[in-house]
XYZ file of C-alpha atoms in Angstrom:
720
model
C 4.695 10.883 -12.229
C 5.221 7.419 -13.560
C 8.280 4.832 -13.873
C 11.258 5.349 -16.290
C 12.213 2.753 -17.865
C 16.465 2.167 -17.459
C 18.660 -0.027 -20.070
C 20.301 -1.774 -17.246
C 17.243 -3.727 -15.592
C 15.516 -4.269 -19.317
C 19.016 -5.860 -20.414
C 19.347 -7.579 -16.986
C 15.672 -8.993 -17.134
C 15.475 -10.030 -20.674
C 19.127 -10.515 -22.088
C 21.478 -11.895 -19.545
C 20.958 -15.950 -20.077
C 21.347 -16.997 -16.599
C 19.438 -14.686 -15.149
C 17.119 -15.205 -12.233
C 13.490 -15.847 -13.215
C 12.343 -14.404 -9.947
C 11.963 -10.540 -10.862
C 8.877 -9.063 -12.863
C 5.412 -8.624 -11.437
C 3.577 -10.243 -14.493
C -0.148 -9.078 -16.560
C -1.844 -12.215 -15.630
C -3.804 -12.056 -19.759
C -0.258 -12.103 -20.410
C 1.393 -15.026 -19.104
C 0.623 -17.754 -22.159
C 2.272 -14.931 -24.088
C 5.438 -14.029 -21.997
C 5.463 -16.801 -19.103
C 3.994 -20.106 -19.651
C 6.955 -22.193 -20.118
C 9.392 -20.150 -17.621
C 6.950 -21.119 -15.433
C 6.554 -24.551 -16.403
C 10.376 -25.420 -16.413
C 10.329 -24.056 -12.779
C 8.162 -26.444 -11.382
C 4.371 -25.466 -12.146
C 1.885 -28.065 -12.909
C -0.755 -25.611 -14.354
C -1.321 -23.384 -17.546
C -1.887 -20.018 -18.094
C -5.514 -20.582 -18.899
C -5.893 -21.757 -15.125
C -4.319 -18.777 -13.739
C -6.608 -16.135 -15.927
C -8.892 -17.035 -18.859
C -11.873 -14.982 -20.629
C -13.618 -18.492 -21.694
C -13.917 -19.979 -17.542
C -13.423 -19.354 -14.447
C -9.855 -19.633 -12.877
C -7.751 -18.300 -10.169
C -8.237 -14.377 -10.743
C -11.826 -15.361 -9.514
C -10.544 -16.221 -6.182
C -8.458 -12.985 -5.379
C -10.185 -9.675 -4.967
C -8.790 -6.404 -3.880
C -9.383 -5.542 -0.304
C -10.004 -2.241 1.343
C -8.138 0.811 -0.455
C -4.711 -1.179 -0.927
C -4.667 -4.831 0.391
C -5.396 -8.386 -1.291
C -7.557 -10.950 -0.503
C -8.162 -14.593 -1.445
C -11.422 -16.633 -1.400
C -10.871 -20.245 0.771
C -14.305 -21.331 0.771
C -17.957 -21.695 -1.876
C -19.308 -19.238 0.771
C -16.950 -16.273 0.216
C -14.978 -16.609 3.110
C -11.927 -14.355 2.706
C -8.409 -14.494 4.107
C -6.071 -11.220 4.345
C -3.728 -10.210 6.596
C -4.405 -8.929 9.985
C -2.682 -5.496 9.716
C -5.477 -5.300 6.320
C -7.812 -5.834 8.425
C -6.528 -3.802 11.694
C -8.810 -0.714 10.717
C -12.251 -2.716 10.698
C -10.865 -4.500 13.652
C -9.870 -1.298 15.844
C -13.224 0.123 14.819
C -15.325 -2.613 16.090
C -13.150 -2.384 19.535
C -13.511 -0.344 22.535
C -12.834 -0.904 26.069
C -15.674 -3.321 26.695
C -14.755 -5.216 23.427
C -11.528 -4.774 23.090
C -10.475 -7.032 19.989
C -7.025 -5.909 19.519
C -5.924 -6.962 22.581
C -8.302 -10.483 22.841
C -9.428 -11.082 19.099
C -12.546 -11.794 17.198
C -14.345 -14.995 16.350
C -17.755 -15.372 15.262
C -18.820 -18.782 16.097
C -22.157 -18.438 14.525
C -22.789 -16.734 10.923
C -24.538 -14.631 12.402
C -21.947 -13.122 14.736
C -20.157 -11.949 11.644
C -20.043 -8.150 12.185
C -20.810 -5.596 9.174
C -17.881 -2.633 7.980
C -19.477 0.424 6.282
C -17.176 1.458 3.819
C -15.222 -1.614 3.621
C -15.641 -3.121 0.153
C -13.324 -5.860 -2.293
C -13.304 -5.418 -5.920
C -13.711 -8.718 -8.040
C -11.829 -8.741 -11.349
C -14.016 -9.759 -14.629
C -11.861 -9.142 -17.487
C -8.739 -7.046 -19.029
C -8.663 -5.892 -22.304
C -5.960 -3.868 -24.196
C -7.741 -0.391 -25.365
C -4.690 1.282 -26.194
C -6.026 1.759 -29.769
C -9.251 3.344 -28.130
C -7.473 5.894 -26.293
C -4.225 6.539 -28.446
C -5.348 6.530 -32.265
C -7.272 10.126 -32.016
C -4.144 11.529 -30.522
C -1.916 13.489 -32.855
C 1.682 12.868 -32.472
C 3.317 16.004 -32.511
C 0.622 17.437 -29.387
C 1.920 18.840 -26.320
C 1.955 17.073 -23.314
C -0.330 19.207 -21.515
C -3.046 18.465 -24.297
C -2.596 14.793 -24.826
C -3.179 14.486 -21.347
C -6.466 16.179 -21.207
C -7.512 14.240 -24.549
C -6.209 11.054 -23.010
C -8.723 11.657 -19.768
C -11.476 12.668 -21.997
C -11.427 9.816 -23.693
C -10.987 7.605 -20.651
C -13.820 9.362 -18.785
C -16.115 8.453 -21.699
C -15.020 4.991 -21.808
C -15.676 4.524 -18.485
C -19.176 5.508 -18.035
C -19.807 3.866 -21.464
C -18.508 0.387 -20.366
C -19.689 0.261 -16.989
C -23.172 -0.672 -17.856
C -25.250 2.095 -16.323
C -22.827 1.361 -12.805
C -23.098 -2.320 -12.343
C -19.346 -2.546 -12.873
C -16.533 -0.258 -12.233
C -14.038 0.348 -15.250
C -10.349 1.375 -14.755
C -8.182 2.426 -17.648
C -4.574 2.399 -16.532
C -1.584 3.249 -18.539
C 1.469 0.876 -18.818
C 4.918 1.490 -20.373
C 4.368 5.191 -19.432
C 1.733 5.789 -21.767
C 2.835 3.885 -24.156
C -0.280 0.927 -23.944
C -3.857 1.060 -22.215
C -5.343 -1.607 -20.261
C -9.353 -1.671 -19.786
C -9.679 -3.621 -15.936
C -13.808 -4.173 -15.223
C -14.469 -4.707 -11.497
C -17.649 -5.823 -9.827
C -17.726 -3.917 -6.484
C -18.791 -5.827 -3.457
C -20.100 -3.765 -0.137
C -21.214 -6.157 2.242
C -17.956 -7.184 3.782
C -18.306 -8.826 7.211
C -15.537 -9.659 10.077
C -14.862 -13.477 10.510
C -11.820 -13.662 12.754
C -8.899 -11.921 13.959
C -6.556 -13.194 15.957
C -5.600 -10.867 19.188
C -2.355 -8.509 17.888
C -0.293 -10.445 20.236
C -0.353 -13.112 17.916
C -1.665 -11.236 14.579
C 1.014 -8.801 14.813
C 3.916 -10.607 17.433
C 7.595 -8.926 16.879
C 5.527 -5.892 16.118
C 7.690 -2.659 15.099
C 10.659 -4.497 16.127
C 10.380 -7.273 13.364
C 8.808 -5.259 11.062
C 10.298 -5.777 7.690
C 12.601 -7.971 9.352
C 13.412 -12.216 8.829
C 12.747 -14.608 10.733
C 9.431 -13.438 11.510
C 6.789 -15.296 13.905
C 3.442 -13.327 13.471
C 0.310 -15.189 12.601
C -0.870 -12.082 9.965
C -4.029 -12.755 9.248
C -7.950 -11.888 9.520
C -10.856 -13.498 8.264
C -14.234 -11.930 6.246
C -16.671 -12.906 4.895
C -18.012 -11.028 1.210
C -22.097 -11.047 1.151
C -24.364 -10.594 -2.187
C -28.208 -10.594 -2.621
C -30.180 -13.417 -3.205
C -28.957 -13.385 -6.993
C -25.473 -13.453 -6.413
C -24.888 -10.222 -6.890
C -23.218 -6.816 -5.408
C -25.651 -5.156 -3.128
C -25.263 -2.919 0.148
C -25.503 -4.334 3.432
C -28.802 -5.530 4.722
C -29.657 -8.227 6.961
C -31.205 -10.555 3.879
C -28.117 -10.904 2.184
C -26.215 -14.065 1.765
C -22.563 -15.337 1.616
C -21.309 -14.895 -2.014
C -20.825 -18.102 -4.136
C -17.372 -17.263 -5.914
C -16.957 -18.722 -9.398
C -13.697 -19.785 -7.739
C -11.565 -20.772 -4.251
C -8.400 -21.989 -3.306
C -8.134 -25.376 -1.766
C -5.792 -25.185 1.095
C -2.574 -27.234 1.350
C -1.384 -28.824 4.169
C 1.821 -30.233 2.490
C 4.089 -27.433 3.484
C 7.131 -26.301 1.639
C 10.511 -27.344 1.174
C 13.471 -25.554 -0.429
C 13.442 -25.142 -3.955
C 9.751 -25.214 -4.263
C 7.769 -23.394 -6.864
C 5.656 -20.385 -5.506
C 3.445 -17.658 -7.373
C 1.733 -14.848 -5.719
C -1.419 -13.232 -7.071
C -2.353 -10.025 -6.103
C -2.365 -6.186 -6.099
C 1.036 -4.597 -6.158
C 0.908 -1.102 -5.148
C 3.666 1.093 -6.762
C 6.842 0.001 -7.854
C 9.537 2.109 -9.734
C 12.087 -0.438 -10.700
C 13.275 2.337 -13.806
C 13.219 5.491 -12.627
C 16.939 6.832 -13.503
C 20.046 7.870 -11.906
C 19.123 11.618 -11.110
C 16.015 10.208 -9.465
C 17.649 7.447 -7.505
C 19.573 10.165 -6.399
C 16.515 12.312 -4.839
C 14.944 9.625 -2.963
C 18.020 8.320 -1.308
C 19.860 11.296 -0.701
C 17.148 13.901 0.059
C 13.817 12.919 0.264
C 14.207 9.459 2.836
C 16.478 11.324 4.803
C 13.572 13.808 5.469
C 10.575 11.797 5.905
C 12.692 9.119 8.288
C 13.209 11.878 10.817
C 9.973 13.062 10.915
C 8.590 10.128 11.312
C 11.348 8.871 14.282
C 9.893 11.818 16.319
C 6.553 11.022 15.869
C 6.835 7.350 16.479
C 8.971 8.523 20.092
C 5.818 10.919 21.136
C 3.104 8.576 20.134
C 4.538 5.348 21.717
C 5.231 6.605 24.939
C 1.689 7.929 25.135
C 0.579 4.856 24.322
C 2.362 2.860 26.989
C 0.991 5.032 29.472
C -2.658 4.356 28.550
C -5.176 1.374 27.421
C -7.430 4.096 25.521
C -4.909 5.279 23.943
C -3.001 2.120 22.799
C -6.608 1.625 21.336
C -7.357 4.458 19.397
C -3.666 4.988 18.213
C -2.540 1.380 17.268
C -3.430 2.013 14.035
C -1.689 5.360 13.645
C 1.543 4.484 14.464
C 1.425 1.136 12.734
C 1.000 3.268 9.376
C 3.563 5.690 10.341
C 6.210 3.020 11.459
C 5.489 0.788 8.218
C 6.975 3.287 5.746
C 9.311 4.549 8.151
C 11.267 1.214 8.557
C 10.893 0.323 5.261
C 12.450 3.939 3.851
C 15.446 3.461 6.203
C 15.918 -0.147 4.567
C 15.649 0.972 0.889
C 18.173 3.456 1.568
C 20.443 0.971 2.744
C 19.923 -1.304 -0.065
C 20.447 0.922 -2.861
C 24.160 2.185 -1.366
C 24.667 -1.437 -0.758
C 24.244 -2.100 -4.312
C 25.632 0.640 -5.708
C 22.873 1.519 -7.703
C 23.446 5.252 -8.468
C 26.858 4.291 -9.978
C 25.101 1.108 -11.645
C 22.629 3.669 -13.261
C 25.085 5.989 -14.423
C 26.744 3.227 -16.107
C 23.980 1.732 -18.185
C 22.585 5.048 -18.918
C 26.525 5.776 -20.310
C 25.691 2.448 -22.565
C 22.617 3.483 -24.000
C 23.820 6.954 -24.692
C 26.130 5.605 -26.964
C 23.725 3.495 -28.686
C 20.983 6.709 -29.011
C 24.004 8.539 -31.157
C 25.284 5.918 -33.500
C 23.035 7.947 -35.972
C 21.461 11.135 -36.912
C 17.880 9.586 -36.979
C 18.778 8.230 -33.294
C 19.978 11.263 -32.099
C 17.559 13.300 -33.065
C 14.838 11.120 -31.284
C 16.310 9.892 -28.126
C 20.251 11.847 -27.788
C 18.508 14.551 -25.325
C 16.656 12.265 -22.938
C 19.429 12.063 -19.740
C 20.060 15.430 -19.968
C 16.694 16.560 -19.462
C 16.350 14.193 -16.822
C 19.118 15.895 -15.330
C 18.073 18.989 -15.646
C 14.316 18.378 -14.879
C 15.304 16.606 -11.301
C 17.762 19.238 -10.390
C 14.764 21.352 -10.718
C 12.068 18.921 -9.173
C 14.339 18.232 -5.666
C 14.009 21.314 -3.677
C 10.352 21.387 -4.631
C 10.065 17.456 -3.184
C 11.733 17.871 -0.189
C 8.898 21.390 0.462
C 6.428 19.031 0.242
C 7.613 16.667 2.123
C 7.735 19.403 5.061
C 4.736 20.206 4.368
C 2.988 16.910 4.181
C 4.493 14.651 6.639
C 5.694 17.389 8.970
C 2.990 20.078 9.140
C -0.305 18.088 7.813
C 0.840 15.406 10.066
C -0.671 17.523 12.571
C -4.337 15.792 12.690
C -6.062 18.990 13.917
C -4.989 20.659 11.076
C -5.404 17.660 8.408
C -8.706 17.556 9.606
C -9.277 21.329 9.335
C -8.939 21.274 5.964
C -12.370 19.135 5.385
C -13.989 22.416 5.988
C -13.152 24.363 3.213
C -15.962 22.917 0.967
C -19.053 23.595 3.298
C -17.297 27.275 4.190
C -16.855 28.182 0.470
C -20.175 26.690 -0.611
C -21.599 28.849 2.141
C -20.250 32.221 1.102
C -22.161 31.842 -2.579
C -24.463 34.431 -3.665
C -26.996 31.314 -4.286
C -26.670 28.572 -1.639
C -27.175 25.617 -2.788
C -28.859 24.127 0.596
C -28.951 20.453 -0.981
C -25.322 20.291 -1.539
C -24.742 22.113 2.316
C -27.071 19.214 3.654
C -25.064 16.265 1.791
C -21.767 18.084 3.058
C -23.196 18.051 6.626
C -24.141 14.747 6.626
C -20.719 13.476 5.886
C -18.922 15.917 7.703
C -20.632 14.711 10.771
C -19.701 11.236 10.077
C -16.068 12.507 9.626
C -15.592 14.482 12.607
C -17.099 11.531 14.808
C -14.582 8.969 13.537
C -12.339 11.257 13.524
C -12.590 12.310 17.828
C -13.068 8.323 18.204
C -9.845 7.602 17.859
C -7.909 11.346 18.846
C -6.254 12.883 22.237
C -5.002 16.706 21.448
C -2.649 15.947 24.213
C -0.983 14.093 21.860
C -1.649 16.474 18.901
C 0.206 19.183 20.898
C 3.131 17.594 21.417
C 3.590 16.516 17.596
C 2.904 20.113 16.609
C 5.243 21.360 18.958
C 7.870 18.406 17.535
C 6.492 19.465 13.490
C 7.260 22.869 13.874
C 10.413 22.493 15.932
C 12.051 19.976 12.875
C 10.110 22.201 10.129
C 12.029 25.401 11.786
C 15.271 23.579 12.688
C 15.845 21.607 9.186
C 14.003 22.977 6.504
C 16.390 26.157 6.280
C 15.159 29.308 4.466
C 14.812 27.155 1.157
C 12.290 25.277 2.489
C 10.465 26.927 4.884
C 7.206 27.986 3.915
C 5.985 31.599 4.536
C 2.802 30.545 6.943
C 5.703 30.238 9.231
C 6.685 33.647 9.224
C 4.256 34.670 12.738
C 6.144 31.634 14.144
C 9.220 32.981 13.678
C 8.835 36.432 14.773
C 5.398 37.224 17.271
C 6.571 33.622 18.785
C 10.014 34.042 18.314
C 10.695 30.686 17.092
C 9.477 29.042 19.955
C 7.439 25.853 18.930
C 5.938 25.455 22.145
C 4.155 28.881 22.474
C 2.895 28.509 19.199
C 1.181 25.742 19.842
C 0.163 26.713 22.766
C -1.446 29.899 21.364
C -2.570 27.740 18.448
C -4.788 25.358 20.548
C -6.169 28.204 22.934
C -7.618 29.676 19.404
C -9.873 26.871 18.130
C -12.599 25.487 18.490
C -12.274 21.860 16.786
C -11.105 19.799 19.459
C -14.525 20.159 21.388
C -16.136 17.428 19.893
C -19.351 18.474 20.967
C -19.141 22.212 19.847
C -17.914 20.657 16.655
C -20.593 18.019 16.222
C -23.543 20.438 17.554
C -22.409 23.500 15.238
C -22.863 20.838 12.084
C -25.958 19.368 13.259
C -27.629 23.229 13.222
C -25.659 24.558 11.026
C -26.972 27.213 8.496
C -24.517 29.260 5.871
C -24.095 32.274 8.186
C -21.916 29.874 10.452
C -19.459 29.627 8.041
C -18.067 33.137 9.884
C -16.766 30.717 12.900
C -14.967 27.920 10.786
C -13.001 30.503 9.121
C -12.272 32.610 11.952
C -10.936 29.400 13.746
C -6.878 29.157 14.265
C -6.788 25.682 13.264
C -8.735 26.229 9.993
C -6.770 29.184 8.791
C -3.889 27.376 9.140
C -5.341 24.058 7.298
C -6.074 26.507 4.269
C -2.527 28.212 4.244
C -0.687 25.164 4.640
C -2.559 23.306 1.524
C -2.517 27.310 -0.147
C 1.123 26.897 -0.379
C 1.088 23.347 -1.306
C -1.064 23.819 -4.214
C -0.753 26.867 -5.258
C 3.397 27.072 -4.841
C 5.135 24.328 -4.836
C 2.777 21.266 -6.580
C 1.294 24.480 -8.987
C 5.179 23.956 -9.511
C 6.145 20.686 -9.400
C 3.485 19.354 -12.288
C 4.881 20.809 -15.123
C 7.910 19.508 -14.747
C 5.896 16.242 -13.678
C 4.081 16.723 -16.974
C 8.044 17.115 -18.843
C 9.285 13.760 -17.029
C 6.088 11.725 -18.280
C 6.966 12.847 -21.574
C 10.771 11.578 -21.380
C 9.619 8.532 -19.641
C 7.195 7.107 -22.632
C 9.709 8.482 -25.384
C 12.546 6.712 -23.324
C 10.830 3.441 -23.167
C 10.018 3.346 -26.913
C 13.746 3.967 -27.313
C 14.203 0.537 -25.031
C 11.829 -1.076 -27.452
C 13.489 -0.140 -30.229
C 17.137 -1.017 -29.079
C 15.519 -4.435 -27.445
C 13.338 -5.268 -30.536
C 10.933 -8.618 -29.617
C 12.120 -8.695 -25.765
C 9.786 -8.815 -22.725
C 9.211 -5.981 -20.889
C 7.113 -6.152 -17.271
C 5.479 -3.039 -16.557
C 5.708 -1.249 -12.846
C 3.320 -2.114 -10.264
C 0.165 0.216 -10.742
C -2.585 -1.233 -8.363
C -3.617 -3.719 -10.607
C -3.754 -7.559 -10.608
C -0.011 -9.058 -11.072
C 1.670 -12.462 -10.710
C 5.065 -13.191 -9.642
C 6.647 -16.176 -9.491
C 9.954 -17.878 -7.916
C 10.907 -20.592 -5.449
C 11.160 -21.228 -1.597
C 14.401 -19.800 -1.122
C 16.915 -18.834 1.755
C 19.507 -16.035 2.169
C 22.673 -14.328 2.800
C 22.135 -10.839 4.658
C 25.547 -10.178 5.090
C 29.168 -11.800 5.438
C 28.867 -15.072 7.784
C 25.079 -15.184 8.158
C 22.546 -17.784 6.607
C 18.905 -17.495 6.794
C 16.875 -20.317 6.834
C 13.887 -20.350 4.478
C 11.464 -21.119 7.314
C 10.246 -20.375 11.212
C 8.463 -22.180 14.050
C 6.259 -21.722 16.844
C 9.572 -22.884 18.592
C 11.366 -19.485 17.593
C 8.101 -17.673 18.528
C 9.009 -18.862 22.100
C 13.150 -18.088 22.220
C 11.712 -14.768 21.032
C 9.671 -13.704 24.445
C 10.210 -11.107 26.497
C 7.476 -10.193 28.805
C 9.264 -6.344 29.357
C 9.043 -5.936 25.345
C 4.929 -5.302 24.036
C 6.029 -6.726 20.972
C 7.938 -10.056 22.155
C 4.734 -10.820 24.663
C 3.749 -14.480 24.285
C -0.026 -15.383 24.491
C -0.353 -17.671 27.382
C -3.332 -19.924 25.734
C -0.620 -20.276 22.390
C 1.777 -20.967 24.964
C -0.084 -23.699 26.187
C -0.358 -25.573 23.277
C 2.940 -25.397 22.060
C 3.700 -26.829 25.523
C 1.791 -29.900 24.917
C 2.834 -29.961 21.475
C -0.857 -29.999 20.052
C -0.380 -29.274 16.667
C -2.892 -31.459 15.166
C -3.303 -31.456 11.290
C -1.220 -28.546 10.843
C 2.599 -30.218 12.037
C 4.733 -29.989 9.462
C 6.264 -33.793 8.648
C 9.475 -32.608 11.063
C 6.707 -32.754 13.878
C 7.119 -29.023 14.466
C 4.635 -26.261 13.435
C 5.809 -23.894 10.756
C 5.369 -20.675 11.500
C 6.390 -18.542 8.084
C 8.571 -19.274 4.978
C 10.801 -17.227 2.683
C 10.271 -17.003 -1.309
C 11.709 -14.833 -3.878
C 8.847 -13.432 -5.521
C 8.610 -10.224 -6.645
C 5.996 -8.296 -4.356
C 5.516 -4.675 -2.930
C 2.850 -2.902 -1.170
C -0.497 -3.845 -1.831
C 0.598 -7.692 -2.318
C 0.406 -7.835 1.421
C -2.742 -10.272 1.990
C -1.994 -12.093 -1.514
C -2.387 -15.804 -1.857
C 0.873 -17.765 -1.868
C -0.003 -20.695 -4.572
C 2.201 -24.013 -5.018
C 2.647 -25.672 -8.128
C -1.022 -27.652 -8.017
C -2.355 -24.329 -7.548
C -3.519 -24.790 -3.813
C -3.200 -21.866 -1.089
C -0.164 -22.415 0.896
C 0.192 -18.936 2.484
C -0.726 -15.449 2.962
C 2.415 -12.889 1.744
C 2.247 -10.084 4.533
C 6.017 -8.387 3.940
C 9.295 -8.288 2.506
C 12.743 -8.547 4.377
C 14.457 -5.805 5.492
C 17.897 -6.270 2.983
C 15.768 -6.657 -0.011
C 13.337 -3.299 0.915
C 15.045 -1.310 -2.290
C 12.994 -3.879 -4.690
C 10.602 -1.066 -5.552
C 13.641 0.596 -7.293
C 16.129 -1.817 -8.030
C 15.695 -5.892 -7.629
C 18.573 -7.987 -6.190
C 17.666 -11.847 -6.804
C 19.797 -12.735 -4.028
C 18.897 -10.759 -1.271
C 14.821 -9.952 -1.682
C 12.635 -12.228 -0.178
C 8.971 -11.989 0.171
C 7.857 -13.200 3.353
C 5.018 -15.038 3.582
C 2.380 -16.783 6.619
C 2.461 -20.636 6.342
C -1.180 -21.878 6.131
C -0.889 -24.186 8.513
C 0.130 -21.938 11.234
C -3.302 -19.725 10.409
C -5.451 -23.150 10.324
C -3.664 -23.770 13.796
C -4.624 -20.693 15.045
C -8.492 -20.718 13.576
C -9.018 -24.255 15.005
C -6.574 -25.095 18.294
C -7.008 -21.330 19.310
C -9.637 -20.058 18.725
C -11.840 -23.032 18.477
C -13.592 -21.866 15.196
C -13.643 -25.208 13.225
C -16.996 -24.294 11.566
C -14.508 -21.887 9.512
C -12.079 -24.802 8.894
C -14.837 -27.171 7.622
C -15.766 -24.734 5.297
C -12.485 -24.920 3.113
C -10.941 -27.918 1.099
C -8.007 -29.213 2.715
C -5.398 -31.379 0.809
């Protein structure tokens, strides 16, 4: 589902004269039209053209979409790139082993030839943004039904992407904005040779761990270093030893000046998804039904995994990334729900919707066009809620069992093998992909942990789902095994060969179409197909028609908002496209009688030290540097080493690794988190409470230089 613009926030952003400027994630090619003067009034010393230009290089040419869901910033003429430690975590883990534990000890390439390749890792560099609304919509009839409209638009976009990619030279994305009222084309160059250059140990790069996640004050040095490689023509190319460092059109100079309260800040990156403009009925579903179920499921998973990680160094390495992934949004959802309740956002939404209804019913023409929008939203979300909760149980709980989820990958191979005319070439390609996938799976898999997770997830589904949400494939669990999840789990694991890595890889390597029988008889495969079938044929099949109606309402609702407030500017919700957010370095008051200052120091990290808690163990080398006060160029003017700071930029997931830039266009930090009190900002923004959390770039440089001794990387950068 797309995002639904509500009246309150449009009025709040665009009409009330004393509204703070920090809210919004703005399209960079429209800054000159909507934001430049305001940014300059706040202290920005450059122009919109310096940020994004179709005629010359600018800041956009130093920003990349890193991997699947983060941002990175180029900091040297040799393609050196900074992102967050948690963004590079997968690569760090992939290169780690018991012999070379880069998670525990860090990694630093002291010479160029020591930089490590990362198969599958890409970065995307934006070439240009174009408004293609007319090209997409002009041929679409006004009164067409939603399904036909969607299909026609998808066909048009598919053709345009192919035509405009220049035979695959570029990746072309055409994304909808404002609920499908506008479309923009994003043209990218995709670089596929990305090498790992450096990363601090987890004790530094993730100091505070899950305990401090989404919290302030923070003392984590959340960064990792990579380099983009290209061919001799400076063009994207697959990995090759002959590739050379990429020469960017723009890279960011690094400021050593630090920040002061009230300083202008700009965050430039790829925010993933916000839903600022949902109606009250949607917010109620998220906060009162969906989030509680997800939180409960993830809490149990974390409990099991944490216990096992504490018992084994190997398991700690294998499950570090999995645990972090589960924990991240578990804690975020808790804060989000609390923030919505604190703001009384549902009641506020309802009040705004009353205002919209009065406007929409003032005359017959508007009544006919817009009078039924809000009642229709309420009816649809009432139908949608039980389906959404059932989907959560299926995807978070049952498919949260790794073996069940992984077994689903065998379906295409089994299906292709049963055709009358078998495509041997396709079978060969599927075998190759599956061998790689299963090898990666087994590298970080422990069947004993998965057994515990399965027992817990089936128990939870049986206890909490109730008749309304309980899927039919659980009947054997309830009858044959008397609802005992431990009995069912023992049976399940005794009837599958998919836990045996040798057997599975051997089967795939020697695979013949007749071998599909062994796959389809396997208990894990059968259960995976039952779960996926339930999700696709029943739950999702029922959700899709409702989602299409909601999409249609969204488009009409946004059109109504623009008609209601002609000339006002609207910022679109985040959708993983390049955006600019701007604000100021700022403190905040999280609750009565509590004041958080805007920066932290290394001294605060030492105050948190607790050798009995893994999250708060301080690295010995770092402690030695602190005790000697050996901060070098990176100390603040007050003599301390600042670690992190807060500002009022509007950010979300995907902004991890985004550069935080000062008024002169210099890098002052890497965005890595939000404060817990402000985690509801994806749904409802509170300028007094929402803060993005930034790694002070000087702390990052201190770790590279003084801690790691990787001075060659510092010498590549332009320090100011």
